[in-house]
Structure formats: C-alpha cells, structure tokens
CSV table of C-alpha atoms in Angstrom, one decimal:
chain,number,residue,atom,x,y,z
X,29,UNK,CA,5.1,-17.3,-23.6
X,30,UNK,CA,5.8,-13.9,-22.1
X,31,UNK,CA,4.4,-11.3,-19.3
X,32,UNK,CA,1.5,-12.6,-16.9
X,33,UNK,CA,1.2,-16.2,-18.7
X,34,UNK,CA,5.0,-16.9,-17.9
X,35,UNK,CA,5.0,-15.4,-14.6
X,36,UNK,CA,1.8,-18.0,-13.6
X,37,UNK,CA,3.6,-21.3,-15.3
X,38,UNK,CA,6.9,-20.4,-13.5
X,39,UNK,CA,4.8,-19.8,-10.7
X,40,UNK,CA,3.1,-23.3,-10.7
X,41,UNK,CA,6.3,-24.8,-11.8
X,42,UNK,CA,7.0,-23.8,-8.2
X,43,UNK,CA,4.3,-24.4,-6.4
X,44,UNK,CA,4.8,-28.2,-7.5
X,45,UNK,CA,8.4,-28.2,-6.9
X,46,UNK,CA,7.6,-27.0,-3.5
X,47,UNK,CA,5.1,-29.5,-2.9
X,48,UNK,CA,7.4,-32.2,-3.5
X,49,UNK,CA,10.2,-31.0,-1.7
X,50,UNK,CA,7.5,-30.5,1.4
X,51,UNK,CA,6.8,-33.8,1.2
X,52,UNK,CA,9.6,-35.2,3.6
X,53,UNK,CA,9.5,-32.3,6.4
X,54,UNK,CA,7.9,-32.1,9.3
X,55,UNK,CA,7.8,-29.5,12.5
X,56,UNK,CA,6.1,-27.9,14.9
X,57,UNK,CA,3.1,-25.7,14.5
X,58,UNK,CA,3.3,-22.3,15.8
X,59,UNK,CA,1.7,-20.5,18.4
X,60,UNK,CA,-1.7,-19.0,17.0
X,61,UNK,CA,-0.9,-15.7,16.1
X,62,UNK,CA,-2.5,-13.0,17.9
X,63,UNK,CA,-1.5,-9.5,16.5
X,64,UNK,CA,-2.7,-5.5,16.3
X,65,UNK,CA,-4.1,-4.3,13.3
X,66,UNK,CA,-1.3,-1.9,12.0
X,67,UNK,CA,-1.8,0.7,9.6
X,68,UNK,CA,1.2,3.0,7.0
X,69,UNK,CA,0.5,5.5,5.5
X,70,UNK,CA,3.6,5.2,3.4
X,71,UNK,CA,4.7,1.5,2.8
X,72,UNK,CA,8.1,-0.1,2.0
X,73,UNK,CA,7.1,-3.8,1.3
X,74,UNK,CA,8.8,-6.8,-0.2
X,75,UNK,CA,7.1,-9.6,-1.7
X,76,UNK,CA,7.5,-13.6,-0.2
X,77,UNK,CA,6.8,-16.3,-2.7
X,78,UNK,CA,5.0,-19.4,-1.5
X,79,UNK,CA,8.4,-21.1,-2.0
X,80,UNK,CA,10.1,-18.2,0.3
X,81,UNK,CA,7.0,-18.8,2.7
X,82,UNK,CA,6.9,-22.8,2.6
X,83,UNK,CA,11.0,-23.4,2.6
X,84,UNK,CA,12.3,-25.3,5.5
X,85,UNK,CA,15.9,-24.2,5.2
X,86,UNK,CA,15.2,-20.4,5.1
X,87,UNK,CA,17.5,-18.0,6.8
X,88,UNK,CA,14.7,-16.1,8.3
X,89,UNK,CA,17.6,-14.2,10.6
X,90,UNK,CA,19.1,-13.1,6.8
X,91,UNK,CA,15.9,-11.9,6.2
X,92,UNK,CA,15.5,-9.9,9.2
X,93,UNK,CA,18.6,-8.2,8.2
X,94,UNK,CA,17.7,-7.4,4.3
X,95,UNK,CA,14.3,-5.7,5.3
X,96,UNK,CA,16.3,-3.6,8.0
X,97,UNK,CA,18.6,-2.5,5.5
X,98,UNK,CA,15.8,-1.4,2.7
X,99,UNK,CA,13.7,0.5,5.7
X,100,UNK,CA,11.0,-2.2,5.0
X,101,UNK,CA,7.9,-1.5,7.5
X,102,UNK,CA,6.0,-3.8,5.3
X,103,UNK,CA,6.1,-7.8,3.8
X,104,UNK,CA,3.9,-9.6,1.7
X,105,UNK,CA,3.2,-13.2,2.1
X,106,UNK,CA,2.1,-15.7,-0.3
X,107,UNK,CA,-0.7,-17.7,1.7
X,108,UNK,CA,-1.5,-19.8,-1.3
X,109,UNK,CA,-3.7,-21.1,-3.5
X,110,UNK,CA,-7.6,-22.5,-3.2
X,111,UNK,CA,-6.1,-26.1,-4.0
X,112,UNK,CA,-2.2,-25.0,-2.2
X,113,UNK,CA,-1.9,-23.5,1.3
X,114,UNK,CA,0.8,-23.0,3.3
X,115,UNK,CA,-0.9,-24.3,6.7
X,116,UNK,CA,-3.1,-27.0,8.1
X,117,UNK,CA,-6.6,-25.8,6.8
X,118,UNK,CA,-9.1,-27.9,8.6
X,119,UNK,CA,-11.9,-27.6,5.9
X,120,UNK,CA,-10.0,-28.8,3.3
X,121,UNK,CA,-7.3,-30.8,4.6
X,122,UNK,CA,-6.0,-31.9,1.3
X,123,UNK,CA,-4.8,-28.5,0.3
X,124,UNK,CA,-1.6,-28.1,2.9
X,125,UNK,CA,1.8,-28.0,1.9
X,126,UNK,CA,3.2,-29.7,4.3
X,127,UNK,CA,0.9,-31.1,6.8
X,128,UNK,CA,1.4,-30.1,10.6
X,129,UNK,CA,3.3,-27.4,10.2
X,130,UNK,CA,1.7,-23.9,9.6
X,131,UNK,CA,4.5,-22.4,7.6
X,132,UNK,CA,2.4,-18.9,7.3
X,133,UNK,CA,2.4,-18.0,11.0
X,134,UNK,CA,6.0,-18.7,11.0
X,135,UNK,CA,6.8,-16.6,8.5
X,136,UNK,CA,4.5,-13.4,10.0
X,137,UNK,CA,6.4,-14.5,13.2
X,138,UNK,CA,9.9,-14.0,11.5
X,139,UNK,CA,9.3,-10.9,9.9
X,140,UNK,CA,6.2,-9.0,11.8
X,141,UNK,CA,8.3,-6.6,13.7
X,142,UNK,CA,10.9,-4.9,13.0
X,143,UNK,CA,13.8,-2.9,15.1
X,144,UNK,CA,13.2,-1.3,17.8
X,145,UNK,CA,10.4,-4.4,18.1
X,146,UNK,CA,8.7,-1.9,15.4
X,147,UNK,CA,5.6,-4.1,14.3
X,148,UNK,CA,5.8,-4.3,10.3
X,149,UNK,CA,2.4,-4.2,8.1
X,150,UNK,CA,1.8,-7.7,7.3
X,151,UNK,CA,-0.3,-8.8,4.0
X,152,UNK,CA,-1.5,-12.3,2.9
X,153,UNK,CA,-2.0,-12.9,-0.7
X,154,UNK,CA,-4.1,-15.6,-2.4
X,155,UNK,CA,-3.3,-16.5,-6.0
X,156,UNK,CA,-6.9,-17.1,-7.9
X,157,UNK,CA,-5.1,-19.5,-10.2
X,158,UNK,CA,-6.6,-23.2,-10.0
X,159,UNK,CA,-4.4,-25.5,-12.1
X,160,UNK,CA,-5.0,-28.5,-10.7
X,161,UNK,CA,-8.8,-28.0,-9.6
X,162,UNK,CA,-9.2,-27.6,-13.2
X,163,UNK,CA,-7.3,-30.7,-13.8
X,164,UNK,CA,-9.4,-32.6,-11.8
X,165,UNK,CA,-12.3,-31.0,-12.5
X,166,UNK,CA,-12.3,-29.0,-16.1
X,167,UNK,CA,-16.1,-27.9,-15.7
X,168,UNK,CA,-15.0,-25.0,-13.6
X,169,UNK,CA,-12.4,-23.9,-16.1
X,170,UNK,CA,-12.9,-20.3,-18.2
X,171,UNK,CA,-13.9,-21.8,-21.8
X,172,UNK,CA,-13.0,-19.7,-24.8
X,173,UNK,CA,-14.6,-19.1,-28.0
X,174,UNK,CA,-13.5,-21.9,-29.8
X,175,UNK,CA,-14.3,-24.0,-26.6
X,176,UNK,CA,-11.0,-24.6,-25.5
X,177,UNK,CA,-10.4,-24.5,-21.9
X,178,UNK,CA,-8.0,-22.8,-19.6
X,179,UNK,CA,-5.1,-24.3,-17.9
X,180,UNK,CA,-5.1,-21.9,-15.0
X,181,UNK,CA,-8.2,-19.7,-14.5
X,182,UNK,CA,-11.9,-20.4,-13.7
X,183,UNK,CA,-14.7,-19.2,-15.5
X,184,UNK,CA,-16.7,-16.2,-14.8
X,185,UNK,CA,-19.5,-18.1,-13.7
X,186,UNK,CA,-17.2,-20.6,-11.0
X,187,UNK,CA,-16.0,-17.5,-9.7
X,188,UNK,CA,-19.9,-15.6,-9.6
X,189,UNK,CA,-22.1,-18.2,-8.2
X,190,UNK,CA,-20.1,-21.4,-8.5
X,191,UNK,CA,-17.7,-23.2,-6.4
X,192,UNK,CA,-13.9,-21.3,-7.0
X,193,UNK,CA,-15.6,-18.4,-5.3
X,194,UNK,CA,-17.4,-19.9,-3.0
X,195,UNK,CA,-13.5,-21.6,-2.0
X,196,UNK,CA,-12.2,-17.9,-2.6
X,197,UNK,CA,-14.3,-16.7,0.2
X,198,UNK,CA,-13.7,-19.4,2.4
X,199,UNK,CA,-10.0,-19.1,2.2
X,200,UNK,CA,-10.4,-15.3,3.0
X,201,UNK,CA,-11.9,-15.7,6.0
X,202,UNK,CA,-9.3,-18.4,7.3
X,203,UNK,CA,-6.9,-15.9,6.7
X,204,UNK,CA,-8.6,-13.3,8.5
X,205,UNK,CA,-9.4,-15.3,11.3
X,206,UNK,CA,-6.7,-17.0,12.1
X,207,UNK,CA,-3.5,-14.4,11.4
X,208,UNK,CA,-5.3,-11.0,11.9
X,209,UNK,CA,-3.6,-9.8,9.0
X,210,UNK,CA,-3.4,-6.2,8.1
X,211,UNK,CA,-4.4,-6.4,4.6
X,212,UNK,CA,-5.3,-9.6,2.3
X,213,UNK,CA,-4.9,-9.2,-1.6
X,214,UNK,CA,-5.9,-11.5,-4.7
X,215,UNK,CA,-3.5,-11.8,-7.3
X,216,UNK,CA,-3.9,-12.8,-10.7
X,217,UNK,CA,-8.2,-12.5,-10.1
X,218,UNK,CA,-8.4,-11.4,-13.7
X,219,UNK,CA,-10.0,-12.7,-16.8
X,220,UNK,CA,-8.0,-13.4,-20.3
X,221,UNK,CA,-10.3,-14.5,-23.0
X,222,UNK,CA,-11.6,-17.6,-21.4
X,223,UNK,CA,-15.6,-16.2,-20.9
X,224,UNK,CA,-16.8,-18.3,-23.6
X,225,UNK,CA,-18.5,-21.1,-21.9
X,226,UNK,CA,-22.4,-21.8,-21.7
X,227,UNK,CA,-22.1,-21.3,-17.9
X,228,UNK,CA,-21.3,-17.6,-18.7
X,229,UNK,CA,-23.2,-16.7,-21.6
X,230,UNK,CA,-26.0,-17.7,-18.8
X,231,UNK,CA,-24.4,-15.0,-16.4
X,232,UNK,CA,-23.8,-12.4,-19.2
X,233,UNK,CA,-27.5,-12.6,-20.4
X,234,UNK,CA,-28.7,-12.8,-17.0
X,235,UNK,CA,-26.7,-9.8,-15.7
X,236,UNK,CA,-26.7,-7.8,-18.6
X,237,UNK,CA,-30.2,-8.1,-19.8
X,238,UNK,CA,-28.8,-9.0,-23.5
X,239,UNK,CA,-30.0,-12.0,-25.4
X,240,UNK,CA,-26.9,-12.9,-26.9
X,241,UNK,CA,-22.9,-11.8,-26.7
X,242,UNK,CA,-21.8,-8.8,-29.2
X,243,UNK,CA,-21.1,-10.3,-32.6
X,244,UNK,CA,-19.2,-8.6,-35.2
X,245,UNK,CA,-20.7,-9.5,-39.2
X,246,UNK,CA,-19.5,-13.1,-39.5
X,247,UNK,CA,-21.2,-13.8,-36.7
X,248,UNK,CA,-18.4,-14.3,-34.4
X,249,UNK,CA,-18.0,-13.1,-30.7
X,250,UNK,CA,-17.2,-9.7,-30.8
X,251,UNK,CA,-14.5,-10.1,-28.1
X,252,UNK,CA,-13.0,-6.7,-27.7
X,253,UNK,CA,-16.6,-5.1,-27.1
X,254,UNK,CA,-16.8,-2.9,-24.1
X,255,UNK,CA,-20.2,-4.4,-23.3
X,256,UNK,CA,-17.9,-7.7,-22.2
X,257,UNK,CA,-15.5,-5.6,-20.6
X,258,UNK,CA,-18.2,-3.8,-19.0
X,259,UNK,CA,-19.6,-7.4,-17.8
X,260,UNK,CA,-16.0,-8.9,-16.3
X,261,UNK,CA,-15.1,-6.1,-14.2
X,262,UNK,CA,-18.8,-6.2,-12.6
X,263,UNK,CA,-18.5,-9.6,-12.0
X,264,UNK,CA,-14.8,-9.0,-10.1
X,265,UNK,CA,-16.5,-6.2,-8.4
X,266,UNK,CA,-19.5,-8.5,-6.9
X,267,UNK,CA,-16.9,-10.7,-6.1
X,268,UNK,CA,-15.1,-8.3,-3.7
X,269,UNK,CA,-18.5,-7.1,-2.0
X,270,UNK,CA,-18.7,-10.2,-1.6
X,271,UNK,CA,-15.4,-10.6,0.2
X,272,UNK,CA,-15.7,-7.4,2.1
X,273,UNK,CA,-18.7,-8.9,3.7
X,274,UNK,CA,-16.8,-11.7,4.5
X,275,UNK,CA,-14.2,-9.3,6.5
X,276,UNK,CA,-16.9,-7.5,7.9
X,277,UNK,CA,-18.4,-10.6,9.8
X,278,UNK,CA,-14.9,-11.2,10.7
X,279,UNK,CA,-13.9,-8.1,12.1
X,280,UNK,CA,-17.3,-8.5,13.7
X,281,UNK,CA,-15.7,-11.7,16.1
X,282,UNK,CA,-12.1,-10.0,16.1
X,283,UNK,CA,-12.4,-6.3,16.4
X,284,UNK,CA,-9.8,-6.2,13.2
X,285,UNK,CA,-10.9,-6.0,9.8
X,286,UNK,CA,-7.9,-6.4,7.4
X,287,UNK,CA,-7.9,-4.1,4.2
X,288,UNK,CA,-9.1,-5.5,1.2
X,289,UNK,CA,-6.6,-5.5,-1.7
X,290,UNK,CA,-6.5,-6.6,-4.9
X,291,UNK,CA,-3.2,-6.9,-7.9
X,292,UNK,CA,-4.2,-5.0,-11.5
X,293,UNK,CA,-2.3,-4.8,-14.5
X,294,UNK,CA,-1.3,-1.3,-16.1
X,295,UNK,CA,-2.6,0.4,-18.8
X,296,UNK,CA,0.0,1.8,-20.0
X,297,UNK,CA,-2.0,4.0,-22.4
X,298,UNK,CA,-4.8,5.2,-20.8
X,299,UNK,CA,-3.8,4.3,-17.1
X,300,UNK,CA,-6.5,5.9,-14.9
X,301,UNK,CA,-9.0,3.5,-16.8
X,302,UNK,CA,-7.4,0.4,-15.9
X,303,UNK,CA,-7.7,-3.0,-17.9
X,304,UNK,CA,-11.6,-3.7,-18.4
X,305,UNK,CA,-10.9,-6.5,-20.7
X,306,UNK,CA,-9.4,-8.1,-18.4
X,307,UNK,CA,-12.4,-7.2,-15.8
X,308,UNK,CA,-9.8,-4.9,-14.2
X,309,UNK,CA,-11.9,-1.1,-14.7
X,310,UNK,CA,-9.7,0.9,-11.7
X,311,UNK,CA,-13.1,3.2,-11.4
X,312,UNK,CA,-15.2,0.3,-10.6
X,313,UNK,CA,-12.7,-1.7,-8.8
X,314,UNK,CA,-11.7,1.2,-6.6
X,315,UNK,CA,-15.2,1.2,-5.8
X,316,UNK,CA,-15.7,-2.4,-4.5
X,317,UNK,CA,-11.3,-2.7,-2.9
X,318,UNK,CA,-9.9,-0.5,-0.4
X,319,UNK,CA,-6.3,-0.5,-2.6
X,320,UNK,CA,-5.5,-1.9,-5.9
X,321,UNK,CA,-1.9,-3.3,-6.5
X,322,UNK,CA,-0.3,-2.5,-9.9
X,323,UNK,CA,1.9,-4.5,-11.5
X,324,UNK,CA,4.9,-2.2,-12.5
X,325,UNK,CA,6.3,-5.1,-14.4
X,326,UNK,CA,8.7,-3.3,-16.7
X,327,UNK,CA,10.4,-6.5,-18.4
X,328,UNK,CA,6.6,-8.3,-19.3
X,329,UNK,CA,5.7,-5.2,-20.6
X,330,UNK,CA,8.6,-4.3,-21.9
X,331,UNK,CA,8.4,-1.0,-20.6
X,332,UNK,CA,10.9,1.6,-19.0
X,333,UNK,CA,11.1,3.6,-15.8
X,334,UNK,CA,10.4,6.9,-17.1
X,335,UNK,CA,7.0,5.2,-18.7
X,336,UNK,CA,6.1,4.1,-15.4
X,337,UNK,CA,6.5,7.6,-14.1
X,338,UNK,CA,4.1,8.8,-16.6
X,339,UNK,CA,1.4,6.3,-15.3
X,340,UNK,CA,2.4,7.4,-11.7
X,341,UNK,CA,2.1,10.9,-12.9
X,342,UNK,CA,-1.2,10.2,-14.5
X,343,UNK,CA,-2.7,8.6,-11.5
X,344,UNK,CA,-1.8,11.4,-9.5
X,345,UNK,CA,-4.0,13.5,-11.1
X,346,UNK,CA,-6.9,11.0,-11.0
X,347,UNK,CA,-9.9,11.4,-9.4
X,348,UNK,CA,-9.2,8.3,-7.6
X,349,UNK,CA,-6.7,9.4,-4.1
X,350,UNK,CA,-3.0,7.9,-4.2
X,351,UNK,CA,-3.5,6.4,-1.2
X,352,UNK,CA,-5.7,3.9,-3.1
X,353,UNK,CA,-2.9,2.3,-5.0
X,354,UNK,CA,0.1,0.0,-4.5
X,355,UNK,CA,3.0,0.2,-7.2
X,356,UNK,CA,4.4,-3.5,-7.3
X,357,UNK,CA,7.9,-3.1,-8.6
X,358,UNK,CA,8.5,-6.8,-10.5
X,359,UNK,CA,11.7,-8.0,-11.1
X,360,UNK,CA,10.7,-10.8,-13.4
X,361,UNK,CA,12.3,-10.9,-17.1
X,362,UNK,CA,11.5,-14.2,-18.6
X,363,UNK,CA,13.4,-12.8,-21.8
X,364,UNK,CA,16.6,-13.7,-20.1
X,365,UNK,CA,15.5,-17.1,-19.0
X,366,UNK,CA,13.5,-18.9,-16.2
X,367,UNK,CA,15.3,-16.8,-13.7
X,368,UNK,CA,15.6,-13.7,-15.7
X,369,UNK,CA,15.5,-10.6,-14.2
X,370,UNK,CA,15.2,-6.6,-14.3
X,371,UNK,CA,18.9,-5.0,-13.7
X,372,UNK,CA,19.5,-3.4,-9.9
X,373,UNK,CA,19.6,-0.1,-11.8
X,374,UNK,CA,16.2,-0.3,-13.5
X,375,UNK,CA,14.2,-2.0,-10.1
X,376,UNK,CA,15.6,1.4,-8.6
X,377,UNK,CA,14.7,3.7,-11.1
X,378,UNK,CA,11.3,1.8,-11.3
X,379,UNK,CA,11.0,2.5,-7.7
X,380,UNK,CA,11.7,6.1,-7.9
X,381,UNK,CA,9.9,7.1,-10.9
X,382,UNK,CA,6.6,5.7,-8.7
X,383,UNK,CA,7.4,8.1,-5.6
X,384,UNK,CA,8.1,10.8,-7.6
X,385,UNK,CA,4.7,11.6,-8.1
X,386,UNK,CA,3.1,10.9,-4.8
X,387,UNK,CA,2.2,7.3,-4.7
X,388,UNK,CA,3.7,6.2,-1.1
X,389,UNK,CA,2.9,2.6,-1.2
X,390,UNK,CA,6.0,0.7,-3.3
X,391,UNK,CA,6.1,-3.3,-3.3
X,392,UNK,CA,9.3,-5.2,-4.8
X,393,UNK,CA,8.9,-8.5,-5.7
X,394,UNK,CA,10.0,-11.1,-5.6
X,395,UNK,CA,12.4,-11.7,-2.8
X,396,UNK,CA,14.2,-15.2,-3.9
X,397,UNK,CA,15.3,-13.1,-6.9
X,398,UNK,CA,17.0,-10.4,-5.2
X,399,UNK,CA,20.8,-10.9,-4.6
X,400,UNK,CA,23.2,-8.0,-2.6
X,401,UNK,CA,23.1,-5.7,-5.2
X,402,UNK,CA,19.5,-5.4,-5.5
X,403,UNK,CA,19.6,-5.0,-1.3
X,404,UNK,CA,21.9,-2.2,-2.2
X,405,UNK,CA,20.2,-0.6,-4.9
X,406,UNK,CA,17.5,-0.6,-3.0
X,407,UNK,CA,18.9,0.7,0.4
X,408,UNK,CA,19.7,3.8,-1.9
X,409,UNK,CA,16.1,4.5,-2.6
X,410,UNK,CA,14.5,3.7,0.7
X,411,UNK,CA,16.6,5.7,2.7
X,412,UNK,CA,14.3,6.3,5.6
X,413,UNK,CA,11.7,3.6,7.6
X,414,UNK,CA,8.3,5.0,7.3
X,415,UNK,CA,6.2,4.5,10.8
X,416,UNK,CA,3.7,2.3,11.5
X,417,UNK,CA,1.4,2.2,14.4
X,418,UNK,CA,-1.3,-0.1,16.1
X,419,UNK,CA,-4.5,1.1,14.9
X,420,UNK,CA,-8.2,1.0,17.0
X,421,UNK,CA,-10.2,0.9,13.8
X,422,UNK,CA,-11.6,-2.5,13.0
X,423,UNK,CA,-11.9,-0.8,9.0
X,424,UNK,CA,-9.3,0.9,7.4
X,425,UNK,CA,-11.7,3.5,6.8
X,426,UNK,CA,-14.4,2.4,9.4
X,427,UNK,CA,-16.7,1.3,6.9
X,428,UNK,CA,-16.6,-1.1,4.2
X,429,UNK,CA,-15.4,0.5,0.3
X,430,UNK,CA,-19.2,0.3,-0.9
X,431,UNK,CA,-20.9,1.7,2.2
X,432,UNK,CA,-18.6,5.1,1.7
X,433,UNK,CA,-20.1,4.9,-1.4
C-alpha cells in the first residue's frame, strides 16, 4: 500500500482512534461563531487533522506560536467526514465525535486571528471517504469490474443522484452556515477504479448517450478509455454546481459565501491536464471550483522538488490563472513507516520550488507531523506574513464559477 491508499487507511486508522479516545470527554460548546469573510491573495496555510481538531489535550497557545513563526495568515481544518464530524450536527446526531462539545468552533476560535488580532483565512475541509457508511451499508460502495467493492469510496452514482451526495451537500451547508468559513474544500472526492457497478453503467449510458462501456477485443471494460475519464470528471463537476448552489442559497441568508475548493492529484506528466481518470480534468474542474488544491506529495509519488517546480512552471503558463490553484506541500512518507515523513530540507525546497513560479497559495500538511525543525525550515521560507483583509463580497468573485462562465 503506498501514496493516496495509505494516506486514507492511516487516515481512518485515526479517525477511529480518535473516536475512541473521544469517547470519555466532555466540555463546553462554544460560542456560535460569527466571523468576516476574509480574503489573501497570497496564503501561508497549515493543515489540522481531525485528530489535531478533535484532541482534548491540545496546546492551542503552542499552536498560536508555530503559525506566528511560519507567517501563517491561513489554517485548514478538518471538519470531518459524512459519517465523522467534529461538532454536534443536529441532522444526524449519530455522526459527532464527541457529543456536546463542538470541537470545530474551538479550533477556528484558537487560531482565527493572528497578531496584531490579524484575522487568519479559515478553511473547513470534508473528507469524501465513507468507510463505515459502506460497512453498514455496501450498496452505496464504488463496485469494480470484477464486482468487488470499495472499502472507502462511493460509487459514481451515490455521489450523482444517490444518498453520499445528497449527505455531501448537507454537510456543506452546515459548514457554511454555522462557521462562516472563508473557503470549504473536499478532499479525496476522486474516483479509483471502482465505476463498475449497475448503478453506474445506468448513469454512464444515461449521461453519455452510449449503450454500453468501451470494451477492448476480449470483451472486457476498456478502463483507461478517455470516454470514462470523460464521464467521471463530469460527474465531479455536477457535483460541485451542485454545491455552489448550495453556497449561493447560503450566502443568500448570511451575506458570505465561502470559496469553493476542491484537493486534485498531480499529473506529473502532462500537468495542466490534470487526472481525468480519476474524474480530476483541471480544465473542467476549474470550471465548476473557484480553486483546486494539489497534492505536492513528493514521497507517494515519489517525486523531487525540482519536478514539482516543473509542474508549477507548467501551470504558470496555463491558460487557467495561478490564483486558481493551491500547492499542498505533504509531508507524508509511508516508506519510512506509519509516521514516515519528507525531510525538513525537501518540505522546504518543495515549498519554494512552488513560489518560484508564481503560485502564491502554499499549504503544508499535516501539522501533528511537524516537529521544531520543520517550524524552522519553514520559518526560512515564509519570511514575510502576507495580509489579509475583511472582504464585502458575499462571492469570491461575485458570481458563482459557472455563471462567469
């Protein structure tokens, strides 16, 4: 196991240690959080795991001091899962954590403003994965070819029409009426090769117009056809019209409408094109998300800085603008064991071969596996605190990606 699948298992590894360790605490609930919309231009993030989030012992005044100390003027916050939240949500009670305590708005609380009383750019990410809805309930599991199921992702047709996205949406407007967050962003909202099932040879026939799925000469699935590809990254980019709409009614009730994000992998190859097999086409995409989130995961991919510079360097000279991409800097080496990770040196390199070529926007990840010398590395790179300011748009472009279309 290697690259994304490892970085999800660890990640529900987790998400299930968590859960039980959540199991005993109890505390208050924080006051509803009432916030500006802030915008960057340039952004400094780091990246909170649900188990930096959801941890009762937390040093959030240690905290404070490492994102002073990197010029961080933005964090990310892992909200949760569809089936794991870290909050009370009233709809679907059975999901919390830890149950009266709302863990998220303690955490925005903790780190939303920085010196100077500074505010900070605040974004809440949901992880698509489902492991235990599919558990419980395997019909909304992707099915592959040979009709096994998937441990972790839905099918195309859950997430099109069917329950997972209906949750999806749900969980998107909770966020974005109740912590007024700056920007929300889906994370591993991709497909592997788990599109198999009746339920979306339905959907592909009925949004493609074809009678049956590409087949090579033995009569098998043609699986690496771009007509597939094609068909994934349209149903990803229904999705999020679907969830812009959602943040349009909110920013409707709230006067704040929260930028719509959403995590890609690299092509390392051909990297203005994106990932299409995995329904992850940046062109369409771009079209559908106001920012897409790259994973610069150099250990999964085993990949070096100066290849991510080339991708940075290619995307520069996209048509697509660089203000439309995130470079998510992962530390993650699962070579070197569960808690493997990327050297100081190369997260800094990583960090600066991105900038180099114009992309502003630079996320590290993941906090609980950054000691001192990664807070010093990375002090050396982010030298200066980029500004943020309180903005009176309730879009981040006062309209949604598709009606700029």
């Amino acid at each position: 196991m290697s690259g994304p699948q490892a970085r999800r298992a660890m990640t529900t590894v987790a998400v299930a240690a968590l859960a039980s360790a959540l199991a005993t605490c109890s505390g208050p609930v924080p006051p509803t959080v009432d916030r500006p919309l802030v915008r960057a231009p340039d952004m400094h993030s780091i990246s909170f795991g649900i188990e930096d989030v959801a941890d009762p012992e937390q040093d959030w005044d240690a905290v404070r001091q490492r994102l002073e100390a990197v010029n961080a003027n933005a964090v990310t916050l892992a909200a949760g899962r569809p089936e794991f939240v870290a909050f009370d949500w009233d709809a679907h009670p059975e999901t919390a954590a830890e149950s009266g305590r709302d863990h998220l708005a303690h955490a925005i609380a903790e780190t939303a403003r920085g010196p100077g009383d500074e505010p900070r750019l605040v974004d809440l990410v949901i992880d698509a994965l489902i492991p235990r809805w599919i558990e419980n309930e395997p019909s909304v599991a992707g099915v592959a070819e040979d009709g096994s199921r998937s441990r972790y992702t839905p099918s195309a047709s859950a997430v099109h029409h069917g329950p997972v996205g209906k949750r999806y949406l749900e969980l998107v407007g909770e966020l974005a009426r109740r912590y007024q967050p700056d920007q929300i962003t889906f994370t591993e909202l991709k497909f592997d090769d788990e599109t198999f099932g009746d339920d979306d040879a339905a959907l592909y026939r009925e949004m493609t117009g074809a009678h049956d799925w590409p087949r090579l000469p033995d009569g098998s699935i043609n699986e690496e056809a771009p007509e597939i590809a094609d068909w994934r990254s349209r149903v990803l980019a229904d999705f999020l019209d679907r969830a812009g709409d959602v943040l349009d009614d909110v920013a409707a009730e709230t006067g704040k409408r929260p930028t719509l994000a959403m995590d890609v992998l690299i092509n390392w190859e051909d990297p203005e094109a994106g990932r299409p097999e995995a329904g992850l086409s940046y062109p369409l995409l771009a079209e559908h998300a106001d920012r897409l989130v790259l994973w610069a995961y150099l250990a999964s991919d085993n990949r070096t800085a100066a290849e991510l510079e080339t991708v940075a360097a290619a995307l520069a000279d996209a048509d697509a603008p660089a203000d439309g991409f995130t470079m998510s800097v992962g530390l993650w080496d699962h070579r070197a064991g569960p808690r493997g990770r990327i050297s100081p040196q190369d997260m800094a390199g990583a960090v600066r071969a991105v900038q180099a070529h114009g992309i502003t926007s630079v996320n590290v990840t993941p906090y609980d596996l950054m000691s001192d010398a990664y807070w010093a590395a990375l002090s050396d790179v982010w030298t200066e605190l980029p500004p943020t300011s309180p903005s009176p748009e309730s879009s981040p472009a006062g309209s949604s990606p598709a009606e700029s279309q």
